[in-house]
PDB file of C-alpha atoms and ligand atoms in Angstrom:
ATOM      1  CA  MET A   1     -54.542 -48.679-150.252  1.00  0.00           C
ATOM      2  CA  ASP A   2     -53.534 -51.357-148.020  1.00  0.00           C
ATOM      3  CA  VAL A   3     -54.237 -50.244-144.212  1.00  0.00           C
ATOM      4  CA  LYS A   4     -50.627 -51.108-143.309  1.00  0.00           C
ATOM      5  CA  GLU A   5     -49.268 -48.441-145.624  1.00  0.00           C
ATOM      6  CA  LEU A   6     -51.408 -45.951-143.936  1.00  0.00           C
ATOM      7  CA  PHE A   7     -48.533 -44.785-141.501  1.00  0.00           C
ATOM      8  CA  ASP A   8     -45.555 -46.018-143.648  1.00  0.00           C
ATOM      9  CA  LEU A   9     -42.901 -43.472-144.182  1.00  0.00           C
ATOM     10  CA  THR A  10     -40.365 -45.741-145.942  1.00  0.00           C
ATOM     11  CA  GLY A  11     -38.012 -43.687-148.042  1.00  0.00           C
ATOM     12  CA  LYS A  12     -39.287 -40.158-146.602  1.00  0.00           C
ATOM     13  CA  VAL A  13     -36.995 -37.642-145.391  1.00  0.00           C
ATOM     14  CA  ALA A  14     -37.858 -35.789-141.967  1.00  0.00           C
ATOM     15  CA  VAL A  15     -36.269 -32.746-140.157  1.00  0.00           C
ATOM     16  CA  VAL A  16     -36.995 -32.488-136.540  1.00  0.00           C
ATOM     17  CA  THR A  17     -35.919 -29.144-135.144  1.00  0.00           C
ATOM     18  CA  GLY A  18     -35.093 -29.272-131.487  1.00  0.00           C
ATOM     19  CA  GLY A  19     -34.654 -32.932-131.983  1.00  0.00           C
ATOM     20  CA  ALA A  20     -31.647 -33.341-129.666  1.00  0.00           C
ATOM     21  CA  GLY A  21     -33.854 -34.241-126.722  1.00  0.00           C
ATOM     22  CA  GLY A  22     -37.411 -34.136-125.111  1.00  0.00           C
ATOM     23  CA  ILE A  23     -40.311 -34.599-127.356  1.00  0.00           C
ATOM     24  CA  GLY A  24     -38.319 -33.941-130.582  1.00  0.00           C
ATOM     25  CA  GLU A  25     -36.036 -37.007-129.662  1.00  0.00           C
ATOM     26  CA  VAL A  26     -39.222 -39.249-129.164  1.00  0.00           C
ATOM     27  CA  TYR A  27     -40.778 -38.128-132.502  1.00  0.00           C
ATOM     28  CA  ALA A  28     -37.396 -38.685-134.373  1.00  0.00           C
ATOM     29  CA  GLU A  29     -37.163 -42.269-133.136  1.00  0.00           C
ATOM     30  CA  ALA A  30     -40.852 -42.871-134.120  1.00  0.00           C
ATOM     31  CA  LEU A  31     -40.317 -41.357-137.656  1.00  0.00           C
ATOM     32  CA  CYS A  32     -37.303 -43.774-138.004  1.00  0.00           C
ATOM     33  CA  ASP A  33     -39.492 -46.672-136.772  1.00  0.00           C
ATOM     34  CA  VAL A  34     -42.074 -46.116-139.586  1.00  0.00           C
ATOM     35  CA  GLY A  35     -38.941 -46.076-142.280  1.00  0.00           C
ATOM     36  CA  ALA A  36     -37.998 -42.373-142.525  1.00  0.00           C
ATOM     37  CA  CYS A  37     -34.504 -41.041-142.545  1.00  0.00           C
ATOM     38  CA  VAL A  38     -34.243 -38.301-139.961  1.00  0.00           C
ATOM     39  CA  VAL A  39     -32.202 -35.044-139.496  1.00  0.00           C
ATOM     40  CA  ILE A  40     -31.816 -34.041-135.892  1.00  0.00           C
ATOM     41  CA  ALA A  41     -31.561 -30.227-136.260  1.00  0.00           C
ATOM     42  CA  ASP A  42     -30.677 -28.359-133.043  1.00  0.00           C
ATOM     43  CA  VAL A  43     -28.875 -25.324-131.530  1.00  0.00           C
ATOM     44  CA  ASN A  44     -27.166 -28.027-129.189  1.00  0.00           C
ATOM     45  CA  ILE A  45     -25.038 -29.891-131.693  1.00  0.00           C
ATOM     46  CA  ASP A  46     -23.440 -32.144-129.218  1.00  0.00           C
ATOM     47  CA  ALA A  47     -26.606 -33.437-127.803  1.00  0.00           C
ATOM     48  CA  ALA A  48     -28.027 -33.725-131.541  1.00  0.00           C
ATOM     49  CA  GLN A  49     -25.123 -35.743-132.530  1.00  0.00           C
ATOM     50  CA  HIS A  50     -25.511 -38.193-129.515  1.00  0.00           C
ATOM     51  CA  THR A  51     -29.073 -38.539-130.602  1.00  0.00           C
ATOM     52  CA  ALA A  52     -28.222 -39.209-134.291  1.00  0.00           C
ATOM     53  CA  ASP A  53     -25.426 -41.697-133.087  1.00  0.00           C
ATOM     54  CA  THR A  54     -27.944 -43.373-130.718  1.00  0.00           C
ATOM     55  CA  LEU A  55     -30.406 -43.795-133.767  1.00  0.00           C
ATOM     56  CA  GLU A  56     -27.642 -44.914-136.098  1.00  0.00           C
ATOM     57  CA  GLY A  57     -26.684 -47.595-133.483  1.00  0.00           C
ATOM     58  CA  LYS A  58     -30.288 -48.962-133.732  1.00  0.00           C
ATOM     59  CA  GLY A  59     -29.858 -49.570-137.379  1.00  0.00           C
ATOM     60  CA  PHE A  60     -31.723 -46.187-138.533  1.00  0.00           C
ATOM     61  CA  GLN A  61     -30.541 -43.416-140.851  1.00  0.00           C
ATOM     62  CA  ALA A  62     -30.170 -40.236-138.936  1.00  0.00           C
ATOM     63  CA  VAL A  63     -27.804 -37.204-139.060  1.00  0.00           C
ATOM     64  CA  ALA A  64     -27.163 -34.313-136.773  1.00  0.00           C
ATOM     65  CA  VAL A  65     -27.066 -30.869-138.094  1.00  0.00           C
ATOM     66  CA  HIS A  66     -26.495 -27.641-136.212  1.00  0.00           C
ATOM     67  CA  LEU A  67     -29.522 -25.295-136.475  1.00  0.00           C
ATOM     68  CA  ASP A  68     -30.413 -21.958-134.864  1.00  0.00           C
ATOM     69  CA  VAL A  69     -34.062 -21.630-135.937  1.00  0.00           C
ATOM     70  CA  THR A  70     -33.822 -17.800-135.340  1.00  0.00           C
ATOM     71  CA  SER A  71     -31.434 -17.390-138.350  1.00  0.00           C
ATOM     72  CA  ALA A  72     -32.597 -17.579-141.882  1.00  0.00           C
ATOM     73  CA  ASP A  73     -29.008 -18.478-142.845  1.00  0.00           C
ATOM     74  CA  SER A  74     -28.949 -21.435-140.537  1.00  0.00           C
ATOM     75  CA  ALA A  75     -32.476 -22.518-141.697  1.00  0.00           C
ATOM     76  CA  ALA A  76     -31.238 -22.507-145.248  1.00  0.00           C
ATOM     77  CA  GLN A  77     -28.055 -24.566-144.155  1.00  0.00           C
ATOM     78  CA  MET A  78     -30.076 -27.051-142.576  1.00  0.00           C
ATOM     79  CA  ALA A  79     -32.039 -27.597-145.533  1.00  0.00           C
ATOM     80  CA  SER A  80     -28.964 -27.740-147.844  1.00  0.00           C
ATOM     81  CA  ALA A  81     -27.303 -30.180-145.469  1.00  0.00           C
ATOM     82  CA  THR A  82     -30.598 -32.432-145.451  1.00  0.00           C
ATOM     83  CA  THR A  83     -30.680 -32.504-149.163  1.00  0.00           C
ATOM     84  CA  GLU A  84     -27.077 -33.339-149.244  1.00  0.00           C
ATOM     85  CA  ALA A  85     -27.352 -36.133-146.787  1.00  0.00           C
ATOM     86  CA  PHE A  86     -30.643 -37.602-148.208  1.00  0.00           C
ATOM     87  CA  GLY A  87     -31.623 -36.162-151.165  1.00  0.00           C
ATOM     88  CA  GLY A  88     -34.430 -33.672-150.197  1.00  0.00           C
ATOM     89  CA  ILE A  89     -36.975 -32.997-147.495  1.00  0.00           C
ATOM     90  CA  ASP A  90     -40.596 -34.436-147.048  1.00  0.00           C
ATOM     91  CA  ILE A  91     -41.426 -33.669-143.416  1.00  0.00           C
ATOM     92  CA  LEU A  92     -40.602 -30.918-141.261  1.00  0.00           C
ATOM     93  CA  ILE A  93     -41.368 -30.813-137.476  1.00  0.00           C
ATOM     94  CA  ASN A  94     -41.218 -27.555-136.171  1.00  0.00           C
ATOM     95  CA  ASN A  95     -40.715 -28.578-132.393  1.00  0.00           C
ATOM     96  CA  ALA A  96     -37.792 -26.418-131.142  1.00  0.00           C
ATOM     97  CA  ALA A  97     -38.905 -23.802-128.738  1.00  0.00           C
ATOM     98  CA  VAL A  98     -38.137 -21.789-125.730  1.00  0.00           C
ATOM     99  CA  MET A  99     -40.396 -23.181-122.940  1.00  0.00           C
ATOM    100  CA  THR A 100     -38.527 -23.433-119.631  1.00  0.00           C
ATOM    101  CA  ASN A 101     -36.340 -20.328-119.822  1.00  0.00           C
ATOM    102  CA  LEU A 102     -39.061 -17.616-120.068  1.00  0.00           C
ATOM    103  CA  PRO A 103     -38.823 -14.150-119.172  1.00  0.00           C
ATOM    104  CA  PRO A 104     -39.882 -13.382-115.403  1.00  0.00           C
ATOM    105  CA  TYR A 105     -42.196 -10.737-116.336  1.00  0.00           C
ATOM    106  CA  GLY A 106     -45.859 -10.081-117.101  1.00  0.00           C
ATOM    107  CA  LEU A 107     -46.625  -8.846-120.845  1.00  0.00           C
ATOM    108  CA  SER A 108     -47.609  -5.310-119.615  1.00  0.00           C
ATOM    109  CA  ASN A 109     -43.974  -4.810-118.105  1.00  0.00           C
ATOM    110  CA  MET A 110     -41.906  -7.075-120.592  1.00  0.00           C
ATOM    111  CA  PRO A 111     -38.843  -5.511-121.653  1.00  0.00           C
ATOM    112  CA  VAL A 112     -38.797  -5.759-125.509  1.00  0.00           C
ATOM    113  CA  PRO A 113     -35.757  -8.040-125.854  1.00  0.00           C
ATOM    114  CA  ASP A 114     -37.280 -10.670-123.853  1.00  0.00           C
ATOM    115  CA  TRP A 115     -40.394 -10.589-126.006  1.00  0.00           C
ATOM    116  CA  ASP A 116     -38.124 -10.848-129.093  1.00  0.00           C
ATOM    117  CA  ARG A 117     -36.249 -13.746-127.643  1.00  0.00           C
ATOM    118  CA  VAL A 118     -39.165 -15.931-127.195  1.00  0.00           C
ATOM    119  CA  LEU A 119     -41.120 -14.866-130.393  1.00  0.00           C
ATOM    120  CA  ASN A 120     -37.788 -15.089-132.304  1.00  0.00           C
ATOM    121  CA  VAL A 121     -37.575 -18.887-131.426  1.00  0.00           C
ATOM    122  CA  ASN A 122     -41.261 -19.888-130.951  1.00  0.00           C
ATOM    123  CA  LEU A 123     -42.715 -18.177-133.894  1.00  0.00           C
ATOM    124  CA  ARG A 124     -40.306 -16.861-136.448  1.00  0.00           C
ATOM    125  CA  GLY A 125     -38.380 -20.086-135.987  1.00  0.00           C
ATOM    126  CA  PRO A 126     -40.840 -22.355-137.551  1.00  0.00           C
ATOM    127  CA  LEU A 127     -41.633 -19.535-140.239  1.00  0.00           C
ATOM    128  CA  LEU A 128     -37.934 -19.588-141.267  1.00  0.00           C
ATOM    129  CA  CYS A 129     -37.391 -23.280-141.363  1.00  0.00           C
ATOM    130  CA  THR A 130     -40.778 -23.672-143.421  1.00  0.00           C
ATOM    131  CA  GLN A 131     -39.430 -21.060-145.792  1.00  0.00           C
ATOM    132  CA  ALA A 132     -36.083 -23.074-146.078  1.00  0.00           C
ATOM    133  CA  VAL A 133     -37.831 -26.508-146.925  1.00  0.00           C
ATOM    134  CA  VAL A 134     -40.708 -25.310-149.338  1.00  0.00           C
ATOM    135  CA  GLU A 135     -38.601 -25.550-152.426  1.00  0.00           C
ATOM    136  CA  SER A 136     -37.490 -29.066-151.682  1.00  0.00           C
ATOM    137  CA  MET A 137     -41.030 -30.143-150.634  1.00  0.00           C
ATOM    138  CA  THR A 138     -42.508 -28.555-153.771  1.00  0.00           C
ATOM    139  CA  GLU A 139     -39.812 -30.412-156.004  1.00  0.00           C
ATOM    140  CA  ARG A 140     -40.793 -33.711-154.550  1.00  0.00           C
ATOM    141  CA  GLY A 141     -44.631 -33.127-155.164  1.00  0.00           C
ATOM    142  CA  GLY A 142     -45.611 -32.219-151.632  1.00  0.00           C
ATOM    143  CA  GLY A 143     -44.569 -32.516-147.941  1.00  0.00           C
ATOM    144  CA  ARG A 144     -45.948 -32.297-144.421  1.00  0.00           C
ATOM    145  CA  ILE A 145     -45.154 -29.726-141.690  1.00  0.00           C
ATOM    146  CA  VAL A 146     -46.216 -30.168-138.084  1.00  0.00           C
ATOM    147  CA  ASN A 147     -45.876 -27.365-135.745  1.00  0.00           C
ATOM    148  CA  GLY A 148     -45.569 -27.924-132.062  1.00  0.00           C
ATOM    149  CA  LEU A 149     -47.934 -25.683-130.096  1.00  0.00           C
ATOM    150  CA  SER A 150     -49.186 -26.242-126.480  1.00  0.00           C
ATOM    151  CA  ALA A 151     -52.387 -26.131-124.638  1.00  0.00           C
ATOM    152  CA  GLY A 152     -50.809 -22.896-123.240  1.00  0.00           C
ATOM    153  CA  GLY A 153     -51.631 -21.388-126.425  1.00  0.00           C
ATOM    154  CA  PHE A 154     -55.483 -21.552-125.895  1.00  0.00           C
ATOM    155  CA  MET A 155     -55.422 -19.846-122.405  1.00  0.00           C
ATOM    156  CA  PRO A 156     -53.814 -16.629-121.144  1.00  0.00           C
ATOM    157  CA  GLY A 157     -50.463 -18.570-121.134  1.00  0.00           C
ATOM    158  CA  GLY A 158     -48.136 -15.301-121.006  1.00  0.00           C
ATOM    159  CA  ILE A 159     -45.493 -14.747-123.535  1.00  0.00           C
ATOM    160  CA  TYR A 160     -45.305 -18.640-124.179  1.00  0.00           C
ATOM    161  CA  GLY A 161     -48.993 -18.664-124.694  1.00  0.00           C
ATOM    162  CA  VAL A 162     -48.830 -15.781-127.115  1.00  0.00           C
ATOM    163  CA  SER A 163     -46.223 -17.383-129.193  1.00  0.00           C
ATOM    164  CA  LYS A 164     -48.119 -20.726-129.418  1.00  0.00           C
ATOM    165  CA  TYR A 165     -51.433 -18.979-130.326  1.00  0.00           C
ATOM    166  CA  ALA A 166     -49.480 -17.028-132.849  1.00  0.00           C
ATOM    167  CA  LEU A 167     -48.207 -20.124-134.263  1.00  0.00           C
ATOM    168  CA  HIS A 168     -51.529 -21.588-134.518  1.00  0.00           C
ATOM    169  CA  GLY A 169     -52.260 -18.560-136.760  1.00  0.00           C
ATOM    170  CA  LEU A 170     -49.299 -19.133-138.821  1.00  0.00           C
ATOM    171  CA  THR A 171     -50.274 -22.958-139.183  1.00  0.00           C
ATOM    172  CA  CYS A 172     -53.590 -21.800-140.838  1.00  0.00           C
ATOM    173  CA  ASN A 173     -52.185 -19.210-142.994  1.00  0.00           C
ATOM    174  CA  LEU A 174     -49.301 -21.634-144.427  1.00  0.00           C
ATOM    175  CA  ALA A 175     -51.933 -24.366-144.920  1.00  0.00           C
ATOM    176  CA  ALA A 176     -54.241 -22.136-146.867  1.00  0.00           C
ATOM    177  CA  GLU A 177     -51.022 -20.878-148.847  1.00  0.00           C
ATOM    178  CA  LEU A 178     -49.230 -24.253-149.362  1.00  0.00           C
ATOM    179  CA  GLY A 179     -52.102 -26.850-149.705  1.00  0.00           C
ATOM    180  CA  GLY A 180     -52.263 -26.215-153.491  1.00  0.00           C
ATOM    181  CA  ARG A 181     -48.551 -27.596-153.573  1.00  0.00           C
ATOM    182  CA  GLY A 182     -49.675 -30.699-151.798  1.00  0.00           C
ATOM    183  CA  ILE A 183     -47.897 -29.420-148.624  1.00  0.00           C
ATOM    184  CA  ASN A 184     -50.054 -29.912-145.419  1.00  0.00           C
ATOM    185  CA  VAL A 185     -49.382 -27.626-142.511  1.00  0.00           C
ATOM    186  CA  ASN A 186     -50.856 -28.774-138.966  1.00  0.00           C
ATOM    187  CA  GLY A 187     -50.226 -28.362-135.340  1.00  0.00           C
ATOM    188  CA  ILE A 188     -49.981 -30.587-132.378  1.00  0.00           C
ATOM    189  CA  ALA A 189     -51.141 -28.945-128.835  1.00  0.00           C
ATOM    190  CA  PRO A 190     -49.990 -31.151-125.997  1.00  0.00           C
ATOM    191  CA  GLY A 191     -51.193 -30.631-122.640  1.00  0.00           C
ATOM    192  CA  LEU A 192     -49.037 -31.402-119.405  1.00  0.00           C
ATOM    193  CA  VAL A 193     -46.139 -33.457-120.761  1.00  0.00           C
ATOM    194  CA  ASP A 194     -44.312 -35.707-118.407  1.00  0.00           C
ATOM    195  CA  ASN A 195     -40.741 -34.703-119.064  1.00  0.00           C
ATOM    196  CA  GLU A 196     -37.888 -32.770-117.841  1.00  0.00           C
ATOM    197  CA  SER A 197     -39.187 -29.459-119.463  1.00  0.00           C
ATOM    198  CA  GLY A 198     -42.783 -30.232-118.331  1.00  0.00           C
ATOM    199  CA  TYR A 199     -41.610 -30.591-114.889  1.00  0.00           C
ATOM    200  CA  VAL A 200     -39.674 -27.353-114.966  1.00  0.00           C
ATOM    201  CA  SER A 201     -42.762 -25.390-116.099  1.00  0.00           C
ATOM    202  CA  LEU A 202     -44.977 -27.194-113.627  1.00  0.00           C
ATOM    203  CA  PRO A 203     -42.996 -29.185-110.933  1.00  0.00           C
ATOM    204  CA  LYS A 204     -44.006 -32.806-110.475  1.00  0.00           C
ATOM    205  CA  ASP A 205     -45.025 -32.143-106.860  1.00  0.00           C
ATOM    206  CA  SER A 206     -46.918 -28.855-107.342  1.00  0.00           C
ATOM    207  CA  PRO A 207     -50.392 -28.848-105.819  1.00  0.00           C
ATOM    208  CA  PHE A 208     -51.416 -27.026-108.793  1.00  0.00           C
ATOM    209  CA  ARG A 209     -51.452 -30.279-110.756  1.00  0.00           C
ATOM    210  CA  GLU A 210     -54.200 -31.502-108.759  1.00  0.00           C
ATOM    211  CA  ILE A 211     -56.324 -28.356-109.373  1.00  0.00           C
ATOM    212  CA  LEU A 212     -55.635 -28.517-112.889  1.00  0.00           C
ATOM    213  CA  GLY A 213     -56.392 -32.285-113.086  1.00  0.00           C
ATOM    214  CA  ALA A 214     -59.906 -31.560-111.734  1.00  0.00           C
ATOM    215  CA  GLN A 215     -60.462 -29.400-114.680  1.00  0.00           C
ATOM    216  CA  ILE A 216     -59.361 -31.950-117.278  1.00  0.00           C
ATOM    217  CA  PRO A 217     -61.983 -34.571-118.284  1.00  0.00           C
ATOM    218  CA  GLY A 218     -59.607 -37.309-119.299  1.00  0.00           C
ATOM    219  CA  LYS A 219     -55.933 -38.191-118.495  1.00  0.00           C
ATOM    220  CA  THR A 220     -54.141 -35.069-116.696  1.00  0.00           C
ATOM    221  CA  SER A 221     -50.792 -35.623-118.250  1.00  0.00           C
ATOM    222  CA  GLY A 222     -48.684 -37.850-120.235  1.00  0.00           C
ATOM    223  CA  PRO A 223     -45.314 -38.948-121.632  1.00  0.00           C
ATOM    224  CA  PRO A 224     -43.923 -37.609-124.803  1.00  0.00           C
ATOM    225  CA  ALA A 225     -44.752 -41.155-126.387  1.00  0.00           C
ATOM    226  CA  ASP A 226     -48.474 -40.019-126.190  1.00  0.00           C
ATOM    227  CA  LEU A 227     -47.924 -37.632-128.827  1.00  0.00           C
ATOM    228  CA  ILE A 228     -46.406 -40.194-131.497  1.00  0.00           C
ATOM    229  CA  GLY A 229     -49.668 -41.310-132.784  1.00  0.00           C
ATOM    230  CA  THR A 230     -50.909 -37.783-133.658  1.00  0.00           C
ATOM    231  CA  MET A 231     -47.579 -36.673-135.125  1.00  0.00           C
ATOM    232  CA  LEU A 232     -47.512 -39.983-137.295  1.00  0.00           C
ATOM    233  CA  LEU A 233     -51.047 -39.321-138.384  1.00  0.00           C
ATOM    234  CA  LEU A 234     -50.184 -35.798-139.759  1.00  0.00           C
ATOM    235  CA  CYS A 235     -46.977 -36.945-141.359  1.00  0.00           C
ATOM    236  CA  SER A 236     -48.364 -40.113-143.037  1.00  0.00           C
ATOM    237  CA  PRO A 237     -50.607 -41.237-145.820  1.00  0.00           C
ATOM    238  CA  ALA A 238     -53.453 -41.687-143.084  1.00  0.00           C
ATOM    239  CA  GLY A 239     -53.372 -37.893-142.748  1.00  0.00           C
ATOM    240  CA  GLU A 240     -53.378 -36.726-146.445  1.00  0.00           C
ATOM    241  CA  TRP A 241     -57.023 -35.029-145.905  1.00  0.00           C
ATOM    242  CA  ILE A 242     -55.992 -33.224-142.884  1.00  0.00           C
ATOM    243  CA  ASN A 243     -54.843 -29.437-143.314  1.00  0.00           C
ATOM    244  CA  GLY A 244     -54.657 -26.242-141.374  1.00  0.00           C
ATOM    245  CA  GLN A 245     -55.634 -28.080-137.965  1.00  0.00           C
ATOM    246  CA  THR A 246     -54.140 -28.068-134.523  1.00  0.00           C
ATOM    247  CA  ILE A 247     -54.955 -31.168-132.713  1.00  0.00           C
ATOM    248  CA  SER A 248     -55.014 -30.923-129.024  1.00  0.00           C
ATOM    249  CA  VAL A 249     -53.419 -34.072-127.313  1.00  0.00           C
ATOM    250  CA  ASP A 250     -54.425 -33.163-123.529  1.00  0.00           C
ATOM    251  CA  GLY A 251     -57.210 -35.392-122.067  1.00  0.00           C
ATOM    252  CA  GLY A 252     -59.810 -32.718-123.283  1.00  0.00           C
ATOM    253  CA  TRP A 253     -58.341 -29.904-121.384  1.00  0.00           C
ATOM    254  CA  ILE A 254     -58.820 -27.549-124.101  1.00  0.00           C
ATOM    255  CA  MET A 255     -62.144 -27.825-126.208  1.00  0.00           C
ATOM    256  CA  ARG A 256     -62.331 -25.349-129.148  1.00  0.00           C
ATOM    257  CA  LEU A 257     -65.998 -25.594-130.307  1.00  0.00           C
TER     258      LEU A 257
HETATM  259  N1  NAD B   1     -42.778 -30.314-122.216  1.00  0.00           N
HETATM  260  C1  NAD B   1     -43.918 -29.902-122.185  1.00  0.00           C
HETATM  261  O1  NAD B   1     -44.641 -30.012-121.236  1.00  0.00           O
HETATM  262  C2  NAD B   1     -44.675 -29.448-123.412  1.00  0.00           C
HETATM  263  C3  NAD B   1     -46.138 -29.272-123.282  1.00  0.00           C
HETATM  264  C4  NAD B   1     -46.633 -28.780-124.393  1.00  0.00           C
HETATM  265  C5  NAD B   1     -45.920 -28.199-125.649  1.00  0.00           C
HETATM  266  N2  NAD B   1     -44.623 -28.487-125.546  1.00  0.00           N
HETATM  267  C6  NAD B   1     -43.835 -28.081-127.023  1.00  0.00           C
HETATM  268  O2  NAD B   1     -43.068 -29.323-127.398  1.00  0.00           O
HETATM  269  C7  NAD B   1     -42.020 -28.786-128.090  1.00  0.00           C
HETATM  270  C8  NAD B   1     -40.669 -29.564-127.424  1.00  0.00           C
HETATM  271  O3  NAD B   1     -40.839 -29.433-125.893  1.00  0.00           O
HETATM  272  P1  NAD B   1     -39.796 -30.326-125.076  1.00  0.00           P
HETATM  273  O4  NAD B   1     -40.406 -30.713-123.752  1.00  0.00           O
HETATM  274  O5  NAD B   1     -39.166 -31.482-125.776  1.00  0.00           O
HETATM  275  O6  NAD B   1     -38.775 -29.128-124.729  1.00  0.00           O
HETATM  276  P2  NAD B   1     -37.015 -29.246-124.388  1.00  0.00           P
HETATM  277  O7  NAD B   1     -36.724 -27.972-123.921  1.00  0.00           O
HETATM  278  O8  NAD B   1     -36.800 -30.505-123.856  1.00  0.00           O
HETATM  279  O9  NAD B   1     -36.550 -29.416-126.071  1.00  0.00           O
HETATM  280  C9  NAD B   1     -36.334 -28.239-126.751  1.00  0.00           C
HETATM  281  C10 NAD B   1     -35.324 -28.469-127.786  1.00  0.00           C
HETATM  282  O10 NAD B   1     -35.139 -27.278-128.578  1.00  0.00           O
HETATM  283  C11 NAD B   1     -33.841 -26.743-128.976  1.00  0.00           C
HETATM  284  N3  NAD B   1     -33.849 -25.409-129.074  1.00  0.00           N
HETATM  285  C12 NAD B   1     -34.023 -24.420-128.459  1.00  0.00           C
HETATM  286  N4  NAD B   1     -33.837 -23.199-129.092  1.00  0.00           N
HETATM  287  C13 NAD B   1     -33.312 -23.563-130.402  1.00  0.00           C
HETATM  288  C14 NAD B   1     -33.028 -22.799-131.545  1.00  0.00           C
HETATM  289  N5  NAD B   1     -32.944 -21.390-131.506  1.00  0.00           N
HETATM  290  N6  NAD B   1     -32.834 -23.612-132.540  1.00  0.00           N
HETATM  291  C15 NAD B   1     -32.704 -24.893-132.460  1.00  0.00           C
HETATM  292  N7  NAD B   1     -33.096 -25.729-131.536  1.00  0.00           N
HETATM  293  C16 NAD B   1     -33.428 -25.023-130.433  1.00  0.00           C
HETATM  294  C17 NAD B   1     -33.214 -27.234-127.396  1.00  0.00           C
HETATM  295  O11 NAD B   1     -31.775 -27.303-127.711  1.00  0.00           O
HETATM  296  C18 NAD B   1     -34.024 -28.497-127.213  1.00  0.00           C
HETATM  297  O12 NAD B   1     -33.386 -29.721-127.774  1.00  0.00           O
HETATM  298  C19 NAD B   1     -41.825 -27.311-127.756  1.00  0.00           C
HETATM  299  O13 NAD B   1     -42.347 -26.782-128.804  1.00  0.00           O
HETATM  300  C20 NAD B   1     -42.758 -27.277-126.473  1.00  0.00           C
HETATM  301  O14 NAD B   1     -43.153 -25.774-126.502  1.00  0.00           O
HETATM  302  C21 NAD B   1     -43.925 -29.033-124.497  1.00  0.00           C
END
């Protein structure tokens, strides 16, 4: 294979859940840059439409679709709207999550509805979206699914950490189940991301940043753009042999031996 083709996604169709802003929006533009058609699937349809319009304005092929990842019906509608727009689905980025509006409780005193709210988006969401796209990927001879994890999943990170660690388990199980159909399922676990949500979960001027930085061997934090290379690796021919892995992109904060 020509090395230039390793990251080429010309003609591929990608769905980015939670693609209306933040990391998802950056992922969506990167996928467009390497040739994919992109569906911005988000519960915030106005923001999703704005993002899709911006991409279209840059000459890319993008559409916005309303998606609530907690609903199987909504996930099925996302899949059929994508197929209607672009003919099928090759790539699913399970990026949507509850990250900033977390319940103000520890696990030992958390009301069940709060537990359900976070797990429904962060864990059930990726499962339902995967279930919705598997048929189309299978028909097209395979696909790629990338789950958005977090360094918080590999430490005592409360309900958010539990949801992301469970998503790592889901990633491995789906990879085992779908690998035979040519569908690779992997995860990306970013560390401290320099964006709006990252600053809500740990304020820019928090003294805790310096304490954390001292424990991270490499770069302490990075912008969403620092995640693009790993995401494209997992979606492109370059990553054909990678399956069932969660790749940490965090300066070496998390090292799983
Ligand atoms: N920002 C960080 O510091 C950081 C660090 C590690 C991991 N992550 C992970 O990266 C991903 C993206 O983070 P971000 O910073 O862009 O967050 P964000 O809050 O900016 O974006 C999340 C998006 O998901 C959408 N969303 C929320 N609930 C939804 C639902 N039920 N159905 C569909 N869409 C829904 C929101 O509308 C929003 O557009 C998340 O999975 C997050 O856990 C973020």
